[in-house]
PDB file of C-alpha atoms in Angstrom:
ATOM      1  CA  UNK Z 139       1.181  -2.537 -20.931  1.00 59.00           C
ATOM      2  CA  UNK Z 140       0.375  -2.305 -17.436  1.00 64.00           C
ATOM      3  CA  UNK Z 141      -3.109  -0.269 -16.774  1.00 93.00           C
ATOM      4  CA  UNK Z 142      -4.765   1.614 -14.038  1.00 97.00           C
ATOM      5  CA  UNK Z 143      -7.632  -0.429 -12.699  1.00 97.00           C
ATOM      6  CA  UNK Z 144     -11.235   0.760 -11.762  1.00 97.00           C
ATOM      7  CA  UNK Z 145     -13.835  -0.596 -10.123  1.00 97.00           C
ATOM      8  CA  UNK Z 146     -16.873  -0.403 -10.422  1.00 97.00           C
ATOM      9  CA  UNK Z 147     -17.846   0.648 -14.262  1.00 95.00           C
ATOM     10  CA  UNK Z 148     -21.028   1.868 -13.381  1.00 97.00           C
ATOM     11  CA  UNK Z 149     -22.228   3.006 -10.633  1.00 97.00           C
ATOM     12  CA  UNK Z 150     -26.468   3.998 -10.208  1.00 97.00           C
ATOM     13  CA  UNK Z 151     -27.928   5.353  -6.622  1.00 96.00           C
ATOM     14  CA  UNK Z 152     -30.186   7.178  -5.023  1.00 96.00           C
ATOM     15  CA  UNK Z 153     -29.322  10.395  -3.860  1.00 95.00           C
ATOM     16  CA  UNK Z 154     -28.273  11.186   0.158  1.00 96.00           C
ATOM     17  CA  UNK Z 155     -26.993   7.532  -0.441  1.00 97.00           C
ATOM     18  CA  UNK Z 156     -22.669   6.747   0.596  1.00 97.00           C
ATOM     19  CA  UNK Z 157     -20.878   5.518  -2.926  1.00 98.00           C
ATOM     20  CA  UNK Z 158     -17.410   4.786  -3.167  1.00 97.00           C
ATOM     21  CA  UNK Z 159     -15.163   4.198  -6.519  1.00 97.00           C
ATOM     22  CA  UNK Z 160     -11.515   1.738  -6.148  1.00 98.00           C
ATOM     23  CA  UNK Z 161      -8.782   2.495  -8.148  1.00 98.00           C
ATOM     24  CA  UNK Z 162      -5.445   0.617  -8.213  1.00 97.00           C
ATOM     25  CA  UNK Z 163      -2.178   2.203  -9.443  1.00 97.00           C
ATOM     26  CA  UNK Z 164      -0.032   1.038 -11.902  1.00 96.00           C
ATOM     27  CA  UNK Z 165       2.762  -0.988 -10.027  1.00 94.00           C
ATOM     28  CA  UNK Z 166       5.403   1.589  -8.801  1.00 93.00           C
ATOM     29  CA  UNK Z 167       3.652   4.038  -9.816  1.00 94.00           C
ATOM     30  CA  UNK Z 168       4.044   6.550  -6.545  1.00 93.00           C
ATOM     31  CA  UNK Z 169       1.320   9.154  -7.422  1.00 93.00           C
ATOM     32  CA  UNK Z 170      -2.378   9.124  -8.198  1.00 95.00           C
ATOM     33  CA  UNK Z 171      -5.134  11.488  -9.113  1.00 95.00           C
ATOM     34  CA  UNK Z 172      -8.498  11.722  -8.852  1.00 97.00           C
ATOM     35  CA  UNK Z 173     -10.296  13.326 -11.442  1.00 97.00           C
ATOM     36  CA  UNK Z 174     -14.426  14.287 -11.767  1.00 97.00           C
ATOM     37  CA  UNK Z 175     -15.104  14.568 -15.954  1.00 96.00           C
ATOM     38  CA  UNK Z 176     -18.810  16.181 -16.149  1.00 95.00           C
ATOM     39  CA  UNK Z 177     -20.381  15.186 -19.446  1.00 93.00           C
ATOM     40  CA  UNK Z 178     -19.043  17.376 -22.130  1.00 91.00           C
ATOM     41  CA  UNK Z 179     -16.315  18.863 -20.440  1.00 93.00           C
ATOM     42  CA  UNK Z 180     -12.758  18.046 -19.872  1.00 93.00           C
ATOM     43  CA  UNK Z 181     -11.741  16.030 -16.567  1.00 94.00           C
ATOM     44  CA  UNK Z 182     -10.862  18.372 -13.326  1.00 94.00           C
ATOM     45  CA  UNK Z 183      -8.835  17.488 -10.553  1.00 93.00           C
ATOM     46  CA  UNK Z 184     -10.149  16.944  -7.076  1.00 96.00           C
ATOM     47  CA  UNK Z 185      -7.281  15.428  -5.187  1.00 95.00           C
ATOM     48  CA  UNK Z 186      -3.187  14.213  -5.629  1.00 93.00           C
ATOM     49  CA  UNK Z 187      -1.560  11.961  -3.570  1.00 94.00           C
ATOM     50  CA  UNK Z 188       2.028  11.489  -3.642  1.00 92.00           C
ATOM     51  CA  UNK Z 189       3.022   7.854  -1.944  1.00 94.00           C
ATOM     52  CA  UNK Z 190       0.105   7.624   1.028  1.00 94.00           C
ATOM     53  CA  UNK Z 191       0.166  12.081   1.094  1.00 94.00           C
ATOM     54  CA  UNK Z 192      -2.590  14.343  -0.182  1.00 94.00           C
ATOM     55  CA  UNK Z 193      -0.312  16.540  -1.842  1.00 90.00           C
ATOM     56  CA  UNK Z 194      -3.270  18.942  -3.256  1.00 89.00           C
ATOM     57  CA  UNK Z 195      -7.339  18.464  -2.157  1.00 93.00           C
ATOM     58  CA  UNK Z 196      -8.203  22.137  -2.857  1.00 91.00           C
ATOM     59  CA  UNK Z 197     -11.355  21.265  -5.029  1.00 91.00           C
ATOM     60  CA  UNK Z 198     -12.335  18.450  -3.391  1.00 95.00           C
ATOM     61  CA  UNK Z 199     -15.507  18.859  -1.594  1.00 94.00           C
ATOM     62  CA  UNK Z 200     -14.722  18.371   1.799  1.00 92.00           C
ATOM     63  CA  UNK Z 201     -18.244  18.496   3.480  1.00 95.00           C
ATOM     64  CA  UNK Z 202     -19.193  15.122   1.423  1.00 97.00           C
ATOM     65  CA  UNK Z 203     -16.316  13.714  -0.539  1.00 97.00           C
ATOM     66  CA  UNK Z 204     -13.203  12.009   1.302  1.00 97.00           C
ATOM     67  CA  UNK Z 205     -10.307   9.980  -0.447  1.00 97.00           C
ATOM     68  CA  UNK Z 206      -7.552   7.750   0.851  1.00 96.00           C
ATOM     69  CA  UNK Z 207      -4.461   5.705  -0.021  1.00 96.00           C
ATOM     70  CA  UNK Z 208      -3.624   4.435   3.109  1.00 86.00           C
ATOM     71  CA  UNK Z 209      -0.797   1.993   1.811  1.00 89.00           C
ATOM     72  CA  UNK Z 210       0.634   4.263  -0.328  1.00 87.00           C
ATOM     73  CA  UNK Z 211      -0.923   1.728  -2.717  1.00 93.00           C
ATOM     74  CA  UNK Z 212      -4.868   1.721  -4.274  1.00 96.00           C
ATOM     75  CA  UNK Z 213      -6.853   3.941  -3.144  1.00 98.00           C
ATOM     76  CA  UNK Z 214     -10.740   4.779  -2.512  1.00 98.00           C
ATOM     77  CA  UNK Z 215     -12.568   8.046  -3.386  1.00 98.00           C
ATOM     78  CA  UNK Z 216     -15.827   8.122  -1.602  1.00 98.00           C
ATOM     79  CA  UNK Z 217     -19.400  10.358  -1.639  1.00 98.00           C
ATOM     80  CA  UNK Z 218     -21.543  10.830   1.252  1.00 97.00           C
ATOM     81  CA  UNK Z 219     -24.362  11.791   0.741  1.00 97.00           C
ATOM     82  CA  UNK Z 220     -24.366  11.848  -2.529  1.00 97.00           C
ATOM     83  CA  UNK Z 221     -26.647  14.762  -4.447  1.00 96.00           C
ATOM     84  CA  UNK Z 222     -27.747  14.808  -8.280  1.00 96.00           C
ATOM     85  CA  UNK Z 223     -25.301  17.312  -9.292  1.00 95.00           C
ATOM     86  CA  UNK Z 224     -22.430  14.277  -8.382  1.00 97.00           C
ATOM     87  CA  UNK Z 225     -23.456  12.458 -11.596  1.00 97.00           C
ATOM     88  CA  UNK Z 226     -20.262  12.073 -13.622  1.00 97.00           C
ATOM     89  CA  UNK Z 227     -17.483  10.149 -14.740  1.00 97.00           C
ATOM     90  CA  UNK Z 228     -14.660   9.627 -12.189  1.00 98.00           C
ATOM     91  CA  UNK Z 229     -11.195   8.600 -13.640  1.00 97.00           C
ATOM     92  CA  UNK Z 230      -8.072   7.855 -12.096  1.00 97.00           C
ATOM     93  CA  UNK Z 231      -4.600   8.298 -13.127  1.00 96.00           C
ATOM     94  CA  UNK Z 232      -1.498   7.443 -12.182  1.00 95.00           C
ATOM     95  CA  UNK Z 233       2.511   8.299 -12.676  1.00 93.00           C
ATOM     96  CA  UNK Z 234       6.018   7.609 -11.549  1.00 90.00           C
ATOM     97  CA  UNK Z 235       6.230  10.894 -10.490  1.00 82.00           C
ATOM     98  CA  UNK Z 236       4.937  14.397 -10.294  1.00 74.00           C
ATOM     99  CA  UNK Z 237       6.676  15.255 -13.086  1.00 77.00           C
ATOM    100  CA  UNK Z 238       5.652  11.998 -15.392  1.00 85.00           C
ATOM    101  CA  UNK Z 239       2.668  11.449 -17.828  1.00 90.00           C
ATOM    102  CA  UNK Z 240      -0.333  10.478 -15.944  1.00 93.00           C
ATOM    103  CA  UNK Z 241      -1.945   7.194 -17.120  1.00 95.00           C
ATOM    104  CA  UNK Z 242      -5.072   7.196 -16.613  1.00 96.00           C
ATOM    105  CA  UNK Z 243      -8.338   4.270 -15.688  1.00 97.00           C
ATOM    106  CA  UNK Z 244     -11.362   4.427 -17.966  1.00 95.00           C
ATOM    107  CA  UNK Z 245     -13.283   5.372 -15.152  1.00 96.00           C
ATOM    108  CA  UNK Z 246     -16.433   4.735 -12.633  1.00 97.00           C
ATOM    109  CA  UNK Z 247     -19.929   6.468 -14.314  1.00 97.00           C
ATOM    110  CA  UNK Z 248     -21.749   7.852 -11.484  1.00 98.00           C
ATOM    111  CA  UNK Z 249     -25.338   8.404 -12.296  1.00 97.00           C
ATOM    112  CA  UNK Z 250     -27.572   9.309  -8.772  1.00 97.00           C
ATOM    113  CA  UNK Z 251     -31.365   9.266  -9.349  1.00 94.00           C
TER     114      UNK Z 251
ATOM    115  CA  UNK O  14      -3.106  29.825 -14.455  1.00 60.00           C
ATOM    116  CA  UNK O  15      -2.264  30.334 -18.022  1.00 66.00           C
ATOM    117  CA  UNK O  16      -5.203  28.970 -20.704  1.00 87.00           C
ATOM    118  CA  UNK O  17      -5.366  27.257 -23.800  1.00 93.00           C
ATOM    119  CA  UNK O  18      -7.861  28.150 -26.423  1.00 95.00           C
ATOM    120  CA  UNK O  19      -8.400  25.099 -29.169  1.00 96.00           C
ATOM    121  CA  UNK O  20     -11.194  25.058 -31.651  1.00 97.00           C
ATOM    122  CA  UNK O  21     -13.775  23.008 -30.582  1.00 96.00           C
ATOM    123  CA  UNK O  22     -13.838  20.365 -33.491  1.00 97.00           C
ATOM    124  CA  UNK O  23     -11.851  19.905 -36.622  1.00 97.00           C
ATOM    125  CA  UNK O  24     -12.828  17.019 -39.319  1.00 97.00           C
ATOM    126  CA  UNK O  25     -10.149  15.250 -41.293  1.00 96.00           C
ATOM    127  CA  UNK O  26      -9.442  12.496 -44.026  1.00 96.00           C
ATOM    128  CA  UNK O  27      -8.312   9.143 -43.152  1.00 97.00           C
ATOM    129  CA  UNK O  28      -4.426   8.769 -44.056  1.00 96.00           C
ATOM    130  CA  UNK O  29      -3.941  12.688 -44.292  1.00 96.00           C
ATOM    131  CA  UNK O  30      -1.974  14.607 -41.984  1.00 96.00           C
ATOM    132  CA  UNK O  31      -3.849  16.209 -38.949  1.00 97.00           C
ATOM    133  CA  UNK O  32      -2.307  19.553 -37.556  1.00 98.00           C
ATOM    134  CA  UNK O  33      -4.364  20.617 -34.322  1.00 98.00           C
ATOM    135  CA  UNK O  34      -3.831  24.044 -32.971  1.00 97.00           C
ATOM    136  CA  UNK O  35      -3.871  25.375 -29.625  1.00 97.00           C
ATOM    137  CA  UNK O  36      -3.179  29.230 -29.055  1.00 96.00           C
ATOM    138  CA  UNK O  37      -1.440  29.898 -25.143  1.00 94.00           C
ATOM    139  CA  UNK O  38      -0.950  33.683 -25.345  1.00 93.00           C
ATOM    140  CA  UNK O  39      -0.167  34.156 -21.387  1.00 91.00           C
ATOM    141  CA  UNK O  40       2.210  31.267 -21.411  1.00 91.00           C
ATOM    142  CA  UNK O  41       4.911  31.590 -18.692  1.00 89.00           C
ATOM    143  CA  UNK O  42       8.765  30.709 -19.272  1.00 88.00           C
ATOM    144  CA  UNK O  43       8.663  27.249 -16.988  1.00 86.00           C
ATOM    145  CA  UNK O  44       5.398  25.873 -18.346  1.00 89.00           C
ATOM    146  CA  UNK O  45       5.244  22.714 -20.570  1.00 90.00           C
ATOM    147  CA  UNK O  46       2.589  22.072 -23.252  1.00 93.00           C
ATOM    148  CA  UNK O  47       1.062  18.564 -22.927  1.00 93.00           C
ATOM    149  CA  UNK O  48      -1.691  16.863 -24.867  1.00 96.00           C
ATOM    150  CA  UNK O  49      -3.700  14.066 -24.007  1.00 96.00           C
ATOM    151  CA  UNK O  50      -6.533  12.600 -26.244  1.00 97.00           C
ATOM    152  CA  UNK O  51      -9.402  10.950 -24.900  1.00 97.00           C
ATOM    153  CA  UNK O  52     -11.179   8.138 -27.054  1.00 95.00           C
ATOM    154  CA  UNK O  53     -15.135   7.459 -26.580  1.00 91.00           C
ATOM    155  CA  UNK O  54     -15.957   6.019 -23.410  1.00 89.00           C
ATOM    156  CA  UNK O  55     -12.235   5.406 -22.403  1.00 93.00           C
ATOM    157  CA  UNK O  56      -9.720   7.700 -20.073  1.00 95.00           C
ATOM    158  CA  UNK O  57      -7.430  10.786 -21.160  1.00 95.00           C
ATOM    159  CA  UNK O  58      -4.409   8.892 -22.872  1.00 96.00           C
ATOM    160  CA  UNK O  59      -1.025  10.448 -22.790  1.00 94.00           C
ATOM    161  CA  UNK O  60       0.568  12.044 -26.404  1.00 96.00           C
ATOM    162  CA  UNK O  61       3.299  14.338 -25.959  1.00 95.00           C
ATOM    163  CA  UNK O  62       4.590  16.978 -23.978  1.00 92.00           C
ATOM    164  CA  UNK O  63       7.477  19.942 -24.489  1.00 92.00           C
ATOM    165  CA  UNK O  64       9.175  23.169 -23.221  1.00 91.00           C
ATOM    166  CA  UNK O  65      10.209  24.904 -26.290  1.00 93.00           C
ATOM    167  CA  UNK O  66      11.440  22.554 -29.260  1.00 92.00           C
ATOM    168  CA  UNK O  67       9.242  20.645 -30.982  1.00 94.00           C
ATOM    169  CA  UNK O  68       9.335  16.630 -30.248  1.00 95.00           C
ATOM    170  CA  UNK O  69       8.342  14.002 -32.216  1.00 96.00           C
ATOM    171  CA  UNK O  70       7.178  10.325 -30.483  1.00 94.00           C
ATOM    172  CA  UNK O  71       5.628   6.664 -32.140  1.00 92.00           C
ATOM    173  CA  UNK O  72       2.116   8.635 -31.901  1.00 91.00           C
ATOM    174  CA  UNK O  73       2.626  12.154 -32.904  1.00 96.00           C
ATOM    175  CA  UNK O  74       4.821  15.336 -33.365  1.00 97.00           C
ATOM    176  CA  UNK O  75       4.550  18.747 -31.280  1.00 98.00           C
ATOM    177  CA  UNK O  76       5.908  21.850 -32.754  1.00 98.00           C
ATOM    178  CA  UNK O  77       5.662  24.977 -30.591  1.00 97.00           C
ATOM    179  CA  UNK O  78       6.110  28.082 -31.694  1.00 96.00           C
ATOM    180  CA  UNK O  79       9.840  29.756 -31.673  1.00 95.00           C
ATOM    181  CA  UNK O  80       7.689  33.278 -29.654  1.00 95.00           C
ATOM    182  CA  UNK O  81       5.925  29.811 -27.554  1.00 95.00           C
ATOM    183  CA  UNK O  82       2.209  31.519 -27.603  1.00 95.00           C
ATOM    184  CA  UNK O  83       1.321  28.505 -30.020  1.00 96.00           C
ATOM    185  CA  UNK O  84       1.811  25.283 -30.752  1.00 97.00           C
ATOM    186  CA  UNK O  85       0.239  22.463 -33.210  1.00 98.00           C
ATOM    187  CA  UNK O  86       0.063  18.439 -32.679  1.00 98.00           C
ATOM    188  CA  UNK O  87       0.573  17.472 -35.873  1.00 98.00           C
ATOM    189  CA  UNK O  88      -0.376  13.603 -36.737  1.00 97.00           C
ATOM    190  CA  UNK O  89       1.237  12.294 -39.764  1.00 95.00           C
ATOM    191  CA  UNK O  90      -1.693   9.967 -41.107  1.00 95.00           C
ATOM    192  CA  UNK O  91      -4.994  10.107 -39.339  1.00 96.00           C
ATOM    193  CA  UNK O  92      -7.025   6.659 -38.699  1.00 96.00           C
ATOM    194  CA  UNK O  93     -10.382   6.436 -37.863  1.00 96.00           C
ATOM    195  CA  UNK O  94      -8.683   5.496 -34.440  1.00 95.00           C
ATOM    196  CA  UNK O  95      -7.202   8.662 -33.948  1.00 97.00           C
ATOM    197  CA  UNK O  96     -10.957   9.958 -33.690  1.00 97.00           C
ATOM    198  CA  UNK O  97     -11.233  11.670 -30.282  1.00 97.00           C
ATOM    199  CA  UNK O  98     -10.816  14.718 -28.101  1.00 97.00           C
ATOM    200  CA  UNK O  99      -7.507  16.318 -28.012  1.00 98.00           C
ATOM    201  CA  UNK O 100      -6.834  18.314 -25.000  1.00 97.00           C
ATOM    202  CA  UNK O 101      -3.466  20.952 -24.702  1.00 95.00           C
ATOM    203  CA  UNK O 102      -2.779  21.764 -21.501  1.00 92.00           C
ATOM    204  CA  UNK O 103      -0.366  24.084 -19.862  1.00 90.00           C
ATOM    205  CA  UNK O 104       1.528  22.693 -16.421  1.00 84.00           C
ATOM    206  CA  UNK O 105       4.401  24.608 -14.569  1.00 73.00           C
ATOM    207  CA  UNK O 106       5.638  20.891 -13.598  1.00 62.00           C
ATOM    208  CA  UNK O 107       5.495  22.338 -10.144  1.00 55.00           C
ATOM    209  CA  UNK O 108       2.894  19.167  -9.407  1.00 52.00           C
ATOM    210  CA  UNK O 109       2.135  17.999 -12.830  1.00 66.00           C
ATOM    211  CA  UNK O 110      -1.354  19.944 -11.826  1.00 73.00           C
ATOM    212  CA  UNK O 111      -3.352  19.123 -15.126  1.00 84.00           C
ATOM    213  CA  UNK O 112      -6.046  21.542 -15.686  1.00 85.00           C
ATOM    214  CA  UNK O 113      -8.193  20.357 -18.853  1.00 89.00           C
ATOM    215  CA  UNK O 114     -10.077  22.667 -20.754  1.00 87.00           C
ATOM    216  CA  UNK O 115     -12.711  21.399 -23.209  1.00 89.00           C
ATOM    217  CA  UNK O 116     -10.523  20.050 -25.969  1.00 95.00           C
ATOM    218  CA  UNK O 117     -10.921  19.850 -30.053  1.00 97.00           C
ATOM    219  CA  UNK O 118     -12.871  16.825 -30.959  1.00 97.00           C
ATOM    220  CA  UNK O 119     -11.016  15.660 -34.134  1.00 98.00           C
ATOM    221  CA  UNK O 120     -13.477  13.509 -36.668  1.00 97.00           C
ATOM    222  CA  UNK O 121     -11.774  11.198 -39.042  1.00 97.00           C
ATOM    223  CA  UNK O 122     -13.602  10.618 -42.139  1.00 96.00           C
ATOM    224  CA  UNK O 123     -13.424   6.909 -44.299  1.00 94.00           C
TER     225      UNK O 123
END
């Protein structure tokens, strides 16, 4: 079965530092999340694209974090600067449509020293 | 947004049936019950979802309450591989917005 791909695993830097996390869709698959899972809690979301459309970035935080899809296709959630409360897991997910499971990557760990 | 409250671990034999619970009092009449499981060190993974009769899939069965302010994920014969968090989760399908609370973590025992 087809699987959401992320890149990197693991991710360690300093903080005030830029970072950025890949994710790539499975094929067809017209929207993607981006979710921030804090250690011991369940996964929130921070942005939804439909196709190349942010179609929700209310808890995204827009002084420092920023996230594309330009293509419509993969797309690239990025920190800057970066601060030591970042330090998490972020997953991506993916679906057919808004109203389709969500299949999700096994994630980037962030940890910023 | 309406909540789910699930206890926060539950232990169970191997090859004995697992029913998890998850309580949504303030559950509104468009919102579907999903649950996702999340293995260690791996993504959420999708398990089932309904709207008011129960459903039954390869992985697991969902029965929801007739008054819908409960449901259970019931799986038929737990293996060690079923170890994990389960997380129900309410969605108005207006979005598929997926708000996770903090799950039961179910242990499987040899």
């Amino acid at each position: 079965e087809a699987e959401v791909a992320q890149s990197p695993r693991y991710k360690i830097t300093e903080k005030s530092q830029a970072v950025a996390f890949w994710c790539d869709p499975i094929s067809g698959h017209a929207t993607l999340y981006w979710y921030r899972q804090i250690l011991g809690q369940g996964p929130e979301l921070l942005v939804q694209f439909q196709d190349e459309s942010v179609v929700d970035d209310s808890q995204l935080p827009k002084d420092r974090f920023s996230a594309e899809r330009l293509k419509g296709v993969d797309s690239t959630l990025k920190i800057q600067p970066a601060e030591l409360g970042d330090s998490a897991m972020y997953l991506c997910a993916s679906s057919r449509g808004w109203d389709q499971p969500q299949h999700f990557g096994d994630g980037t760990r962030l940890s910023i020293l | 947004d309406a909540k789910t409250t699930q206890p926060n671990s539950m232990e169970s034999n191997e090859e004995e049936p697992v029913h998890l619970p998850c309580n949504h009092s303030t559950i509104s009449g468009t919102d579907y019950i999903h649950w996702y499981r999340q293995l260690p060190s791996q993504g959420p993974e999708y398990v089932i979802h309904g709207l008011t009769s129960n459903v039954n899939n390869r992985m697991a069965s969902l029965a929801i309450a007739e008054d819908r302010k409960s449901s259970t994920l019931i799986l038929h014969r737990a293996t060690l591989r079923d170890a994990a968090v389960y997380y129900c989760i309410l969605d108005n399908n207006a979005g598929n917005m997926l708000t996770f609370g903090g799950g039961t973590r179910l242990m499987v025992k040899p």
